[in-house]
């Protein structure tokens, strides 16, 4: 996890866990989820 003030908008993305809670998610949906996480600098998938 990144350091800094989590209230700062520039740091907020580093505290977000991007998740797809769908048992039948396709590989394409998982790829899209990971791409979104990278694009937005989310903390984890």
Coordinates of C-alpha atoms in Angstrom, one line a residue:
X1 CA 0.0 0.0 0.0
X2 CA 1.2 3.5 -0.8
X3 CA 2.1 6.0 1.9
X4 CA 0.6 9.4 2.3
X5 CA -2.8 10.9 3.2
X6 CA -5.6 8.6 2.0
X7 CA -7.9 11.6 1.9
X8 CA -5.9 13.2 -0.9
X9 CA -7.5 12.4 -4.3
X10 CA -4.1 11.8 -5.9
X11 CA -3.5 9.0 -3.3
X12 CA -7.0 7.5 -3.1
X13 CA -6.7 5.1 -6.0
X14 CA -3.8 3.3 -4.1
X15 CA -6.3 2.3 -1.4
X16 CA -8.9 0.8 -3.7
X17 CA -9.3 -3.0 -4.3
X18 CA -10.9 -3.5 -7.7
X19 CA -13.0 -6.7 -7.7
X20 CA -15.3 -8.7 -9.9
X21 CA -17.5 -10.9 -7.6
X22 CA -19.0 -13.1 -10.3
X23 CA -18.5 -16.8 -10.2
X24 CA -18.9 -17.2 -14.0
X25 CA -16.7 -14.3 -15.0
X26 CA -15.0 -14.8 -18.3
X27 CA -11.3 -14.5 -19.1
X28 CA -12.1 -11.3 -21.1
X29 CA -13.9 -9.8 -18.1
X30 CA -10.9 -10.5 -15.9
X31 CA -8.5 -9.0 -18.4
X32 CA -10.7 -5.9 -18.6
X33 CA -10.8 -5.7 -14.8
X34 CA -7.0 -5.9 -14.6
X35 CA -6.6 -3.3 -17.3
X36 CA -8.9 -0.9 -15.4
X37 CA -6.9 -1.5 -12.2
X38 CA -3.6 -0.7 -14.0
X39 CA -5.1 2.4 -15.7
X40 CA -6.4 3.8 -12.5
X41 CA -3.5 2.7 -10.2
X42 CA -5.7 0.7 -7.9
X43 CA -4.0 -1.1 -5.1
X44 CA -5.1 -4.7 -6.0
X45 CA -7.4 -6.9 -8.0

